Tab-separated table of C-alpha atoms in Angstrom:
chain	number	residue	atom	x	y	z
A	1	UNK	CA	1.067	24.294	-0.627
A	2	UNK	CA	0.698	20.765	-1.761
A	3	UNK	CA	2.838	18.606	-3.985
A	4	UNK	CA	-0.183	16.696	-5.303
A	5	UNK	CA	-0.181	17.159	-8.931
A	6	UNK	CA	-3.369	18.099	-10.993
A	7	UNK	CA	-3.211	14.678	-12.903
A	8	UNK	CA	-3.750	12.971	-9.530
A	9	UNK	CA	-6.487	15.226	-8.518
A	10	UNK	CA	-8.238	14.517	-12.005
A	11	UNK	CA	-7.862	10.805	-11.297
A	12	UNK	CA	-10.068	11.267	-8.121
A	13	UNK	CA	-12.572	13.303	-9.887
A	14	UNK	CA	-12.887	10.652	-12.393
A	15	UNK	CA	-14.693	8.493	-9.876
A	16	UNK	CA	-17.813	10.776	-10.356
A	17	UNK	CA	-18.233	9.368	-14.023
A	18	UNK	CA	-18.227	5.625	-13.054
A	19	UNK	CA	-21.443	4.148	-12.327
A	20	UNK	CA	-22.358	2.084	-9.233
A	21	UNK	CA	-22.965	-1.017	-11.264
A	22	UNK	CA	-19.462	-0.837	-12.800
A	23	UNK	CA	-17.969	-0.158	-9.444
A	24	UNK	CA	-19.673	-3.316	-8.049
A	25	UNK	CA	-18.600	-5.460	-10.979
A	26	UNK	CA	-15.013	-4.496	-10.499
A	27	UNK	CA	-14.973	-4.409	-6.552
A	28	UNK	CA	-17.072	-7.438	-5.700
A	29	UNK	CA	-14.875	-10.103	-7.353
A	30	UNK	CA	-11.682	-8.523	-6.199
A	31	UNK	CA	-12.992	-8.285	-2.588
A	32	UNK	CA	-14.441	-11.733	-2.679
A	33	UNK	CA	-10.961	-13.128	-3.829
A	34	UNK	CA	-9.225	-11.171	-1.112
A	35	UNK	CA	-11.526	-12.682	1.500
A	36	UNK	CA	-10.758	-16.136	0.212
A	37	UNK	CA	-6.969	-15.585	0.491
A	38	UNK	CA	-7.362	-14.025	3.831
A	39	UNK	CA	-9.221	-17.165	4.882
A	40	UNK	CA	-6.379	-19.319	3.706
A	41	UNK	CA	-3.755	-17.080	5.358
A	42	UNK	CA	-5.700	-17.045	8.553
A	43	UNK	CA	-5.970	-20.880	8.466
A	44	UNK	CA	-2.209	-21.294	7.804
A	45	UNK	CA	-1.391	-18.851	10.673
A	46	UNK	CA	-3.593	-20.889	13.005
A	47	UNK	CA	-1.879	-24.083	11.839
A	48	UNK	CA	1.632	-22.736	12.426
A	49	UNK	CA	0.886	-21.660	15.930
A	50	UNK	CA	-1.273	-24.674	16.976
A	51	UNK	CA	1.235	-27.483	16.217
A	52	UNK	CA	4.494	-27.941	18.188
A	53	UNK	CA	6.322	-29.297	15.174
A	54	UNK	CA	5.834	-25.950	13.412
A	55	UNK	CA	6.440	-23.701	16.604
A	56	UNK	CA	9.866	-25.472	17.159
A	57	UNK	CA	11.271	-25.203	13.594
A	58	UNK	CA	13.005	-22.184	12.510
A	59	UNK	CA	11.821	-22.162	8.826
A	60	UNK	CA	8.143	-22.425	9.972
A	61	UNK	CA	8.596	-19.634	12.525
A	62	UNK	CA	9.891	-17.395	9.657
A	63	UNK	CA	7.073	-18.436	7.537
A	64	UNK	CA	4.586	-17.417	10.165
A	65	UNK	CA	6.279	-14.029	10.383
A	66	UNK	CA	6.045	-13.629	6.590
A	67	UNK	CA	2.347	-14.746	6.503
A	68	UNK	CA	1.562	-12.402	9.351
A	69	UNK	CA	3.005	-9.368	7.579
A	70	UNK	CA	1.413	-10.222	4.173
A	71	UNK	CA	-1.963	-10.670	5.780
A	72	UNK	CA	-1.937	-7.261	7.592
A	73	UNK	CA	-0.664	-5.774	4.217
A	74	UNK	CA	-3.455	-7.428	2.337
A	75	UNK	CA	-6.109	-6.165	4.791
A	76	UNK	CA	-4.850	-2.542	4.648
A	77	UNK	CA	-4.572	-2.542	0.880
A	78	UNK	CA	-8.080	-3.922	0.470
A	79	UNK	CA	-9.424	-1.289	2.940
A	80	UNK	CA	-7.854	1.467	0.902
A	81	UNK	CA	-9.205	-0.095	-2.261
A	82	UNK	CA	-12.684	-0.279	-0.900
A	83	UNK	CA	-12.422	3.403	0.341
A	84	UNK	CA	-11.368	4.569	-2.974
A	85	UNK	CA	-13.934	2.563	-4.863
A	86	UNK	CA	-16.528	3.964	-2.612
A	87	UNK	CA	-15.253	7.468	-3.201
A	88	UNK	CA	-14.297	8.124	0.503
A	89	UNK	CA	-11.571	10.463	1.071
A	90	UNK	CA	-9.830	10.529	4.361
A	91	UNK	CA	-7.891	13.217	6.186
A	92	UNK	CA	-4.282	13.347	6.152
A	93	UNK	CA	-3.718	12.161	9.830
A	94	UNK	CA	-5.992	9.142	9.365
A	95	UNK	CA	-4.469	8.290	5.963
A	96	UNK	CA	-1.035	8.757	7.323
A	97	UNK	CA	-1.678	6.316	10.066
A	98	UNK	CA	-2.954	3.608	7.705
A	99	UNK	CA	-0.259	4.186	5.160
A	100	UNK	CA	2.650	4.122	7.762
A	101	UNK	CA	1.243	0.893	9.171
A	102	UNK	CA	1.179	-0.521	5.470
A	103	UNK	CA	4.856	0.715	4.991
A	104	UNK	CA	5.826	-1.211	8.162
A	105	UNK	CA	4.467	-4.458	6.936
A	106	UNK	CA	5.648	-3.875	3.281
A	107	UNK	CA	9.380	-3.816	4.534
A	108	UNK	CA	8.766	-6.986	6.583
A	109	UNK	CA	8.254	-9.262	3.544
A	110	UNK	CA	11.634	-8.722	1.744
A	111	UNK	CA	13.657	-8.788	4.865
A	112	UNK	CA	12.029	-11.977	6.095
A	113	UNK	CA	12.670	-13.573	2.655
A	114	UNK	CA	16.265	-12.723	3.063
A	115	UNK	CA	16.372	-14.489	6.595
A	116	UNK	CA	14.477	-17.463	5.144
A	117	UNK	CA	16.950	-17.753	2.218
A	118	UNK	CA	19.946	-17.695	4.599
A	119	UNK	CA	18.306	-20.322	6.733
A	120	UNK	CA	17.899	-22.568	3.604
A	121	UNK	CA	21.484	-21.807	2.545
A	122	UNK	CA	22.801	-23.061	5.924
A	123	UNK	CA	20.546	-26.185	5.854
A	124	UNK	CA	22.256	-27.276	2.534
A	125	UNK	CA	25.820	-26.018	2.854
A	126	UNK	CA	26.223	-26.710	6.666
A	127	UNK	CA	23.783	-29.543	7.285
A	128	UNK	CA	25.786	-30.918	10.304
A	129	UNK	CA	25.762	-27.395	11.993
A	130	UNK	CA	22.340	-26.287	10.983
A	131	UNK	CA	20.738	-27.153	14.236
A	132	UNK	CA	23.320	-25.127	16.327
A	133	UNK	CA	23.453	-22.159	13.956
A	134	UNK	CA	19.785	-21.781	13.234
A	135	UNK	CA	18.035	-22.090	16.680
A	136	UNK	CA	14.731	-20.794	17.700
A	137	UNK	CA	16.324	-18.176	19.962
A	138	UNK	CA	18.425	-16.713	16.960
A	139	UNK	CA	15.371	-16.980	14.675
A	140	UNK	CA	13.385	-14.920	17.121
A	141	UNK	CA	16.197	-12.400	17.274
A	142	UNK	CA	16.290	-12.202	13.636
A	143	UNK	CA	12.559	-11.501	13.413
A	144	UNK	CA	13.053	-8.714	16.052
A	145	UNK	CA	15.730	-7.179	13.889
A	146	UNK	CA	13.530	-7.365	10.760
A	147	UNK	CA	10.681	-5.484	12.515
A	148	UNK	CA	13.201	-2.983	14.116
A	149	UNK	CA	14.551	-2.133	10.732
A	150	UNK	CA	11.065	-1.716	9.173
A	151	UNK	CA	9.999	0.391	12.126
A	152	UNK	CA	13.004	2.669	11.813
A	153	UNK	CA	11.949	3.335	8.237
A	154	UNK	CA	8.420	4.294	9.459
A	155	UNK	CA	10.001	6.560	12.105
A	156	UNK	CA	12.167	8.479	9.688
A	157	UNK	CA	8.978	8.976	7.376
A	158	UNK	CA	7.115	10.378	10.399
A	159	UNK	CA	9.967	12.753	10.899
A	160	UNK	CA	9.902	13.887	7.309
A	161	UNK	CA	6.191	14.477	7.473
A	162	UNK	CA	6.416	16.558	10.650
A	163	UNK	CA	8.739	18.922	8.948
A	164	UNK	CA	5.982	19.671	6.368
A	165	UNK	CA	4.146	23.048	7.016
A	166	UNK	CA	0.547	21.547	7.224
A	167	UNK	CA	-0.718	25.014	8.255
A	168	UNK	CA	-0.248	26.117	4.504
A	169	UNK	CA	-2.889	23.431	3.467
A	170	UNK	CA	-6.253	24.768	2.826
A	171	UNK	CA	-7.736	21.714	4.611
A	172	UNK	CA	-6.546	18.408	6.116
A	173	UNK	CA	-9.078	16.810	3.959
A	174	UNK	CA	-7.351	14.989	1.180
A	175	UNK	CA	-8.047	15.784	-2.375
A	176	UNK	CA	-6.878	12.376	-3.556
A	177	UNK	CA	-7.120	8.738	-2.680
A	178	UNK	CA	-5.479	7.635	0.379
A	179	UNK	CA	-2.127	6.096	-0.707
A	180	UNK	CA	1.583	6.557	-0.231
A	181	UNK	CA	1.948	9.044	-3.065
A	182	UNK	CA	-0.105	11.952	-1.764
A	183	UNK	CA	1.798	11.583	1.540
A	184	UNK	CA	5.076	12.492	-0.062
A	185	UNK	CA	4.602	15.988	0.885
A	186	UNK	CA	7.862	17.416	-0.248
A	187	UNK	CA	10.966	16.495	-2.340
A	188	UNK	CA	12.752	15.150	0.639
A	189	UNK	CA	10.075	12.518	1.495
A	190	UNK	CA	10.030	11.487	-2.308
A	191	UNK	CA	13.706	11.028	-2.529
A	192	UNK	CA	13.914	9.140	0.756
A	193	UNK	CA	11.054	6.880	-0.300
A	194	UNK	CA	12.802	5.965	-3.570
A	195	UNK	CA	16.240	5.558	-1.985
A	196	UNK	CA	14.855	3.259	0.736
A	197	UNK	CA	12.886	1.132	-1.706
A	198	UNK	CA	15.750	0.553	-4.054
A	199	UNK	CA	18.336	-0.104	-1.316
A	200	UNK	CA	15.957	-2.550	0.522
A	201	UNK	CA	15.023	-4.515	-2.681
A	202	UNK	CA	18.543	-4.414	-4.264
A	203	UNK	CA	20.079	-5.649	-0.997
A	204	UNK	CA	17.433	-8.366	-0.568
A	205	UNK	CA	17.851	-9.332	-4.153
A	206	UNK	CA	21.635	-9.776	-3.804
A	207	UNK	CA	21.346	-11.649	-0.537
A	208	UNK	CA	18.822	-14.243	-2.058
A	209	UNK	CA	20.801	-14.478	-5.275
A	210	UNK	CA	23.995	-15.221	-3.512
A	211	UNK	CA	22.187	-17.827	-1.392
A	212	UNK	CA	20.915	-19.359	-4.618
A	213	UNK	CA	24.431	-19.403	-6.123
A	214	UNK	CA	25.863	-20.937	-2.924
A	215	UNK	CA	23.243	-23.728	-2.935
A	216	UNK	CA	24.001	-24.447	-6.595
A	217	UNK	CA	27.784	-24.747	-5.899
A	218	UNK	CA	27.025	-26.968	-2.793
A	219	UNK	CA	24.699	-29.210	-4.908
A	220	UNK	CA	27.698	-30.209	-7.140
A	221	UNK	CA	29.374	-31.609	-3.942
A	222	UNK	CA	29.300	-35.445	-3.583
A	223	UNK	CA	28.426	-35.125	0.138
A	224	UNK	CA	25.276	-32.982	-0.418
A	225	UNK	CA	21.869	-34.467	-0.649
A	226	UNK	CA	20.949	-33.795	-4.213
A	227	UNK	CA	17.052	-33.967	-3.674
A	228	UNK	CA	17.171	-31.557	-0.805
A	229	UNK	CA	19.576	-29.205	-2.593
A	230	UNK	CA	17.157	-29.120	-5.640
A	231	UNK	CA	14.168	-28.375	-3.456
A	232	UNK	CA	16.093	-25.615	-1.681
A	233	UNK	CA	17.220	-24.103	-5.003
A	234	UNK	CA	13.623	-24.014	-6.236
A	235	UNK	CA	12.454	-22.396	-2.975
A	236	UNK	CA	15.122	-19.695	-3.410
A	237	UNK	CA	14.167	-19.135	-6.973
A	238	UNK	CA	10.579	-18.667	-5.790
A	239	UNK	CA	11.884	-16.187	-3.156
A	240	UNK	CA	13.423	-14.106	-6.025
A	241	UNK	CA	10.094	-14.111	-7.894
A	242	UNK	CA	8.311	-12.989	-4.702
A	243	UNK	CA	10.927	-10.123	-4.278
A	244	UNK	CA	10.354	-8.959	-7.816
A	245	UNK	CA	6.511	-9.077	-7.409
A	246	UNK	CA	6.976	-7.119	-4.102
A	247	UNK	CA	9.040	-4.457	-5.919
A	248	UNK	CA	6.303	-4.170	-8.443
A	249	UNK	CA	3.922	-3.001	-5.712
A	250	UNK	CA	6.165	-0.030	-4.918
A	251	UNK	CA	5.685	1.433	-8.480
A	252	UNK	CA	1.836	1.010	-8.442
A	253	UNK	CA	0.900	4.485	-7.528
A	254	UNK	CA	3.408	6.305	-9.697
A	255	UNK	CA	2.371	4.134	-12.658
A	256	UNK	CA	-1.224	4.940	-12.099
A	257	UNK	CA	-0.424	8.537	-11.822
A	258	UNK	CA	1.386	8.517	-15.145
A	259	UNK	CA	-1.260	6.557	-16.918
A	260	UNK	CA	-3.963	9.121	-15.719
A	261	UNK	CA	-2.045	11.842	-17.810
A	262	UNK	CA	-2.641	10.218	-21.042
A	263	UNK	CA	-5.879	8.162	-20.756
A	264	UNK	CA	-9.417	9.089	-20.089
A	265	UNK	CA	-10.617	8.829	-16.474
A	266	UNK	CA	-12.877	5.867	-16.781
A	267	UNK	CA	-10.220	3.937	-18.509
A	268	UNK	CA	-7.788	4.776	-15.899
A	269	UNK	CA	-10.114	3.573	-13.217
A	270	UNK	CA	-10.534	0.228	-14.962
A	271	UNK	CA	-6.787	-0.210	-15.286
A	272	UNK	CA	-6.370	0.861	-11.784
A	273	UNK	CA	-8.552	-2.128	-10.580
A	274	UNK	CA	-6.563	-4.413	-12.726
A	275	UNK	CA	-3.197	-3.257	-11.641
A	276	UNK	CA	-4.355	-3.589	-8.070
A	277	UNK	CA	-5.071	-7.235	-8.453
A	278	UNK	CA	-1.616	-8.054	-10.229
A	279	UNK	CA	0.589	-5.640	-8.404
A	280	UNK	CA	-0.776	-5.402	-4.878
A	281	UNK	CA	-3.062	-8.287	-4.144
A	282	UNK	CA	-1.470	-11.173	-6.057
A	283	UNK	CA	2.089	-10.733	-4.516
A	284	UNK	CA	0.491	-10.977	-1.133
A	285	UNK	CA	-1.287	-14.309	-1.924
A	286	UNK	CA	1.899	-16.070	-3.141
A	287	UNK	CA	3.132	-17.342	0.206
A	288	UNK	CA	0.164	-19.654	0.966
A	289	UNK	CA	0.257	-20.948	-2.498
A	290	UNK	CA	3.990	-21.561	-2.440
A	291	UNK	CA	4.236	-23.079	1.060
A	292	UNK	CA	0.656	-24.408	1.610
A	293	UNK	CA	0.866	-26.536	-1.606
A	294	UNK	CA	4.596	-27.399	-1.825
A	295	UNK	CA	5.155	-28.237	1.743
A	296	UNK	CA	3.936	-31.774	2.441
A	297	UNK	CA	3.715	-31.117	6.261
A	298	UNK	CA	1.524	-28.099	5.861
A	299	UNK	CA	-0.601	-29.192	2.773
A	300	UNK	CA	-2.444	-32.134	4.576
A	301	UNK	CA	-3.384	-30.127	7.583
A	302	UNK	CA	-4.328	-27.133	5.425
A	303	UNK	CA	-6.629	-29.201	3.259
A	304	UNK	CA	-8.027	-30.938	6.417
A	305	UNK	CA	-9.145	-27.333	7.818
A	306	UNK	CA	-10.326	-26.052	4.437
A	307	UNK	CA	-12.249	-29.216	3.641
A	308	UNK	CA	-14.519	-28.853	6.610
A	309	UNK	CA	-12.128	-30.984	8.864
A	310	UNK	CA	-12.402	-34.078	6.656
A	311	UNK	CA	-9.341	-36.118	7.693
A	312	UNK	CA	-7.023	-36.899	4.843
A	313	UNK	CA	-4.461	-39.739	4.990
A	314	UNK	CA	-1.383	-37.517	4.892
A	315	UNK	CA	-2.676	-35.291	7.638
A	316	UNK	CA	-3.598	-37.786	10.227
A	317	UNK	CA	-0.287	-38.196	11.767
A	318	UNK	CA	0.511	-34.522	11.901
A	319	UNK	CA	-2.882	-33.806	13.619
A	320	UNK	CA	-1.631	-35.686	16.769
A	321	UNK	CA	1.246	-33.237	17.479
């Protein structure tokens, strides 16, 4: 007994009608772009761990955690994309392991954005107490809690999967692409997935929005640094955009399944690749673009590493630390 619908099975069969040249034309640019962003992410992760000024600052520690989760998520998403493009179907246990690891890192991003928003709120609204409230020890504790909450979600998903009668399946070989949707083997798993997703992103959205409003109110105070408040406000606004884009990735599989019901198979596969870029890959690439370009401390060192270690004037001082 399987809850995979015929429309999803037809979507998989559609791969037989797409030529190798077309697969390469779609997959090669996407994979190349992903490798570029993975290089940027890897460089930023190296920078954030190699300099004491970043290791001892709470906001950069949180940024490292966000980048780390996004990088793992990007690698897993690209792996699943390549397997699908190459028409390789996995078994349920193997696919389950990859998808559960992806679910773990997917929950890290919105939760980390919440902690980063609260940290920025404290920096503007309580500048004199910021150093005592936001310490490295408390930041590490917050990161542990973030990973614990996301791990609990994966644990509950595993329990729901174990309750499914796998012996009723004809084979452990999947009839569909490896993704989160085929692993919703029952109504309980489907209901839990939807409930968790909406609770997570609504809660995160409310937290970031409240931080944004708090910063706007504080910015009107005469004692507040107007320039700093404006920068923090813009950062929180970008956090809201990141949350919205992360939420869009959760509707990727259901959207593709619905499109496959009304369009021909080859067209669906083309749309599938386009949606993957904008709903899965692009949201994971925002962090290095936002922080690597906007942050003056990171920008100089990042360009130094990406430009074959040619020293730029703004990066010379930071390279000494």
